Coordinates of C-alpha atoms in Angstrom, one line a residue:
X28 CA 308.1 86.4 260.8
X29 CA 304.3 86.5 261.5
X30 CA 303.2 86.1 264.8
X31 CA 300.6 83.9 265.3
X32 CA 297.7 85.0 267.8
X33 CA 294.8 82.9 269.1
X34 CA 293.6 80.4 271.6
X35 CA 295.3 77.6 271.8
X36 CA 293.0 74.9 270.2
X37 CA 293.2 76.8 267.0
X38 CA 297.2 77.0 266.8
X39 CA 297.2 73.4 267.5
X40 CA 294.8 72.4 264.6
X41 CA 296.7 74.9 262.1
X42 CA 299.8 73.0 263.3
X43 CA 298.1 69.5 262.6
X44 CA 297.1 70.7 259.3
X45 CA 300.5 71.8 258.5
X46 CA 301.9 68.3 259.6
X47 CA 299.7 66.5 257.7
X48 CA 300.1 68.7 254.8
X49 CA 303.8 68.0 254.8
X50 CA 303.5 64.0 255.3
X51 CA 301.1 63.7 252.2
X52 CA 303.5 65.1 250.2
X53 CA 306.2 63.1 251.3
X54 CA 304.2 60.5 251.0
X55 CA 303.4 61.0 247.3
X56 CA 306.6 61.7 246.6
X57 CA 308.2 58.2 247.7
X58 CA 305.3 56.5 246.2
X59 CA 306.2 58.4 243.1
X60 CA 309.7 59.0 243.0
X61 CA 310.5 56.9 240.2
X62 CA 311.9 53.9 242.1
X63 CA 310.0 51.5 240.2
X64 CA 308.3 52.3 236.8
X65 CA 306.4 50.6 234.2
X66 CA 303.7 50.9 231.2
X67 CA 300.9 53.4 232.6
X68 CA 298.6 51.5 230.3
X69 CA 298.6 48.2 229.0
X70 CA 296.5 46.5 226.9
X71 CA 295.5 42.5 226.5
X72 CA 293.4 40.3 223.6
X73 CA 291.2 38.3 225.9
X74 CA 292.3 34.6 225.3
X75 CA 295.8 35.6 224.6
X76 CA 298.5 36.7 227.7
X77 CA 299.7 39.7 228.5
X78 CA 303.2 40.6 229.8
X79 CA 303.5 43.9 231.9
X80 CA 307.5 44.1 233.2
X81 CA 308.5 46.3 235.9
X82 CA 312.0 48.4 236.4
X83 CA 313.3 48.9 239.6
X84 CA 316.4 50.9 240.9
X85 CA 319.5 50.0 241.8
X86 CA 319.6 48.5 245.5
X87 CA 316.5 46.7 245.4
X88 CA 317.5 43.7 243.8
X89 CA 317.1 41.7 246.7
X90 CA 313.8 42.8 247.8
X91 CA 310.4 41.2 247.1
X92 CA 308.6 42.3 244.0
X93 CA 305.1 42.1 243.9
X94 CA 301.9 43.2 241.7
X95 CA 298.7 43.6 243.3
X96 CA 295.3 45.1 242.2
X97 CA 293.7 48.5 243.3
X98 CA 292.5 51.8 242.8
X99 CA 294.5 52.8 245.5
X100 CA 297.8 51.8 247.1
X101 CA 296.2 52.0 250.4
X102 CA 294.0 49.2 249.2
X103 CA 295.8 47.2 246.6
X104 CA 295.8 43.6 247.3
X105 CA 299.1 41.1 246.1
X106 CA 298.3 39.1 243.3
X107 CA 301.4 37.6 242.8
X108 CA 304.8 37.7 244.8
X109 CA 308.3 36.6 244.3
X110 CA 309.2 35.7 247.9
X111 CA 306.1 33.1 248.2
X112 CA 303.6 33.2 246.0
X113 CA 304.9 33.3 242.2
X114 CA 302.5 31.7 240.5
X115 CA 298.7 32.4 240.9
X116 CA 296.0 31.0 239.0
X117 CA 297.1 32.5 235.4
X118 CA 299.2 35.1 236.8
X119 CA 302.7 34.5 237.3
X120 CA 305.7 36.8 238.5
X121 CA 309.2 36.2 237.6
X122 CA 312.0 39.1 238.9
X123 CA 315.2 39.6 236.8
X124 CA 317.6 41.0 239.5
X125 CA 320.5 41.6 236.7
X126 CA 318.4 43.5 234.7
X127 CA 316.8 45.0 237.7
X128 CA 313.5 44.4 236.5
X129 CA 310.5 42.1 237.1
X130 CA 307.9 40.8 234.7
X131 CA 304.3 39.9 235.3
X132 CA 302.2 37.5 233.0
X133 CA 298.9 36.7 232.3
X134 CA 297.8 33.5 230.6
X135 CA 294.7 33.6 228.8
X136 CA 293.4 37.1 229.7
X137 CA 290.0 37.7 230.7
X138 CA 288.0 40.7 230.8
X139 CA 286.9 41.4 233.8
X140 CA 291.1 41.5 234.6
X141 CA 290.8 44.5 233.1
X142 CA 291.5 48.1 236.2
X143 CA 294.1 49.2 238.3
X144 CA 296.9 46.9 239.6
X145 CA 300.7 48.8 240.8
X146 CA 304.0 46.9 240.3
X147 CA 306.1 47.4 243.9
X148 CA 308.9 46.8 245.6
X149 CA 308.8 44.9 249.6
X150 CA 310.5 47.8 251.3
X151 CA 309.8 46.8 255.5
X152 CA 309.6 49.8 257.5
X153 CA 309.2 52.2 255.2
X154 CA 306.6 53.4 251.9
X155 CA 306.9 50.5 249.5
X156 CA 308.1 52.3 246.1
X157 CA 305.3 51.5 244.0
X158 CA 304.2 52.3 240.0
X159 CA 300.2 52.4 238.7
X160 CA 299.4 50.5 235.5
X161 CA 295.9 50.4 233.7
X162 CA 295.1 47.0 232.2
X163 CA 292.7 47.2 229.5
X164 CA 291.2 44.4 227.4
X165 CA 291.0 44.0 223.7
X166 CA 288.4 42.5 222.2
X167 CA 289.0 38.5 221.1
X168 CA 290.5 38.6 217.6
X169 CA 288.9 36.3 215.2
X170 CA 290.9 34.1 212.9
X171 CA 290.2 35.5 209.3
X172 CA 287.9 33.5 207.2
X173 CA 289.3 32.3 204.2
X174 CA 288.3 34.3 201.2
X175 CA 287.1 33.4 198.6
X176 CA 288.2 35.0 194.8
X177 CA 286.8 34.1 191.9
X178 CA 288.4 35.3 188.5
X179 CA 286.2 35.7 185.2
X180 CA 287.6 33.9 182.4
X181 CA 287.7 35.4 179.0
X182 CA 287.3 33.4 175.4
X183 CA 289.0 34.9 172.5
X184 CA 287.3 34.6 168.9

């Protein structure tokens, strides 16, 4: 084993760094670990709603679901939550505990909903177990005009 050699503020930062090193990725990997998952990228016709469900393991069924909006999970604010808030504006949440699984609509999408939101699970105490999802936004699809055909007629002599 190395011995480490030096004064004593430096072997206390290399410990910090090593600490921290070894809570990001512990952190990462709850966040990640496949607890909940979803679409990574989703796309909605603006006018029309979009449906975005959720999956969730086995032992959460009785937790709050939520889906909030953000870049990052540090600053991802709840949209919509199925303890109190279910229904938001156009956004609704509705959690299917038998199919361990959790839907999230939008009625009438508009573009500037359009970025990052997560799909999570409530988990107190502890990381929530959270999924990222990219909504995009089609453009609004016109009803076709009707066409018009015409057909030549022919005269025999």
């Amino acid at each position: 084993l190395p011995i480490c050699t030096g004064t004593p503020r430096l072997l206390n930062m290399a410990l910090l760094i090593t600490r921290l090193s070894v809570y990001s990725i512990w952190v990462i990997s709850l966040a990640e670990s496949g607890a909940v998952s979803g679409p990574e990228r989703v796309s909605g016709t603006f006018g029309e709603s979009l449906e975005i469900t959720c999956s969730y393991w086995r032992g959460y069924e009785r937790h709050t679901k939520y889906w909030c909006r953000g870049e990052r999970l540090s600053s991802c604010t709840d949209m919509v939550r199925t303890d109190d808030k279910e229904w938001n504006g156009r956004v609704s949440i509705q959690n299917n505990a038998a199919a361990r699984a959790f839907t999230v609509t939008f009625e009438s999408f508009r573009p500037w909903e359009a970025g990052q939101y997560h799909c999570g699970v409530d988990v107190s105490g502890e990381l929530d177990p959270m999924f990222a999802a990219t909504v995009l936004v089609l453009p609004e699809t016109k009803a076709s005009e009707p066409s018009v055909r015409t057909t030549g007629s022919t005269t025999s002599d």
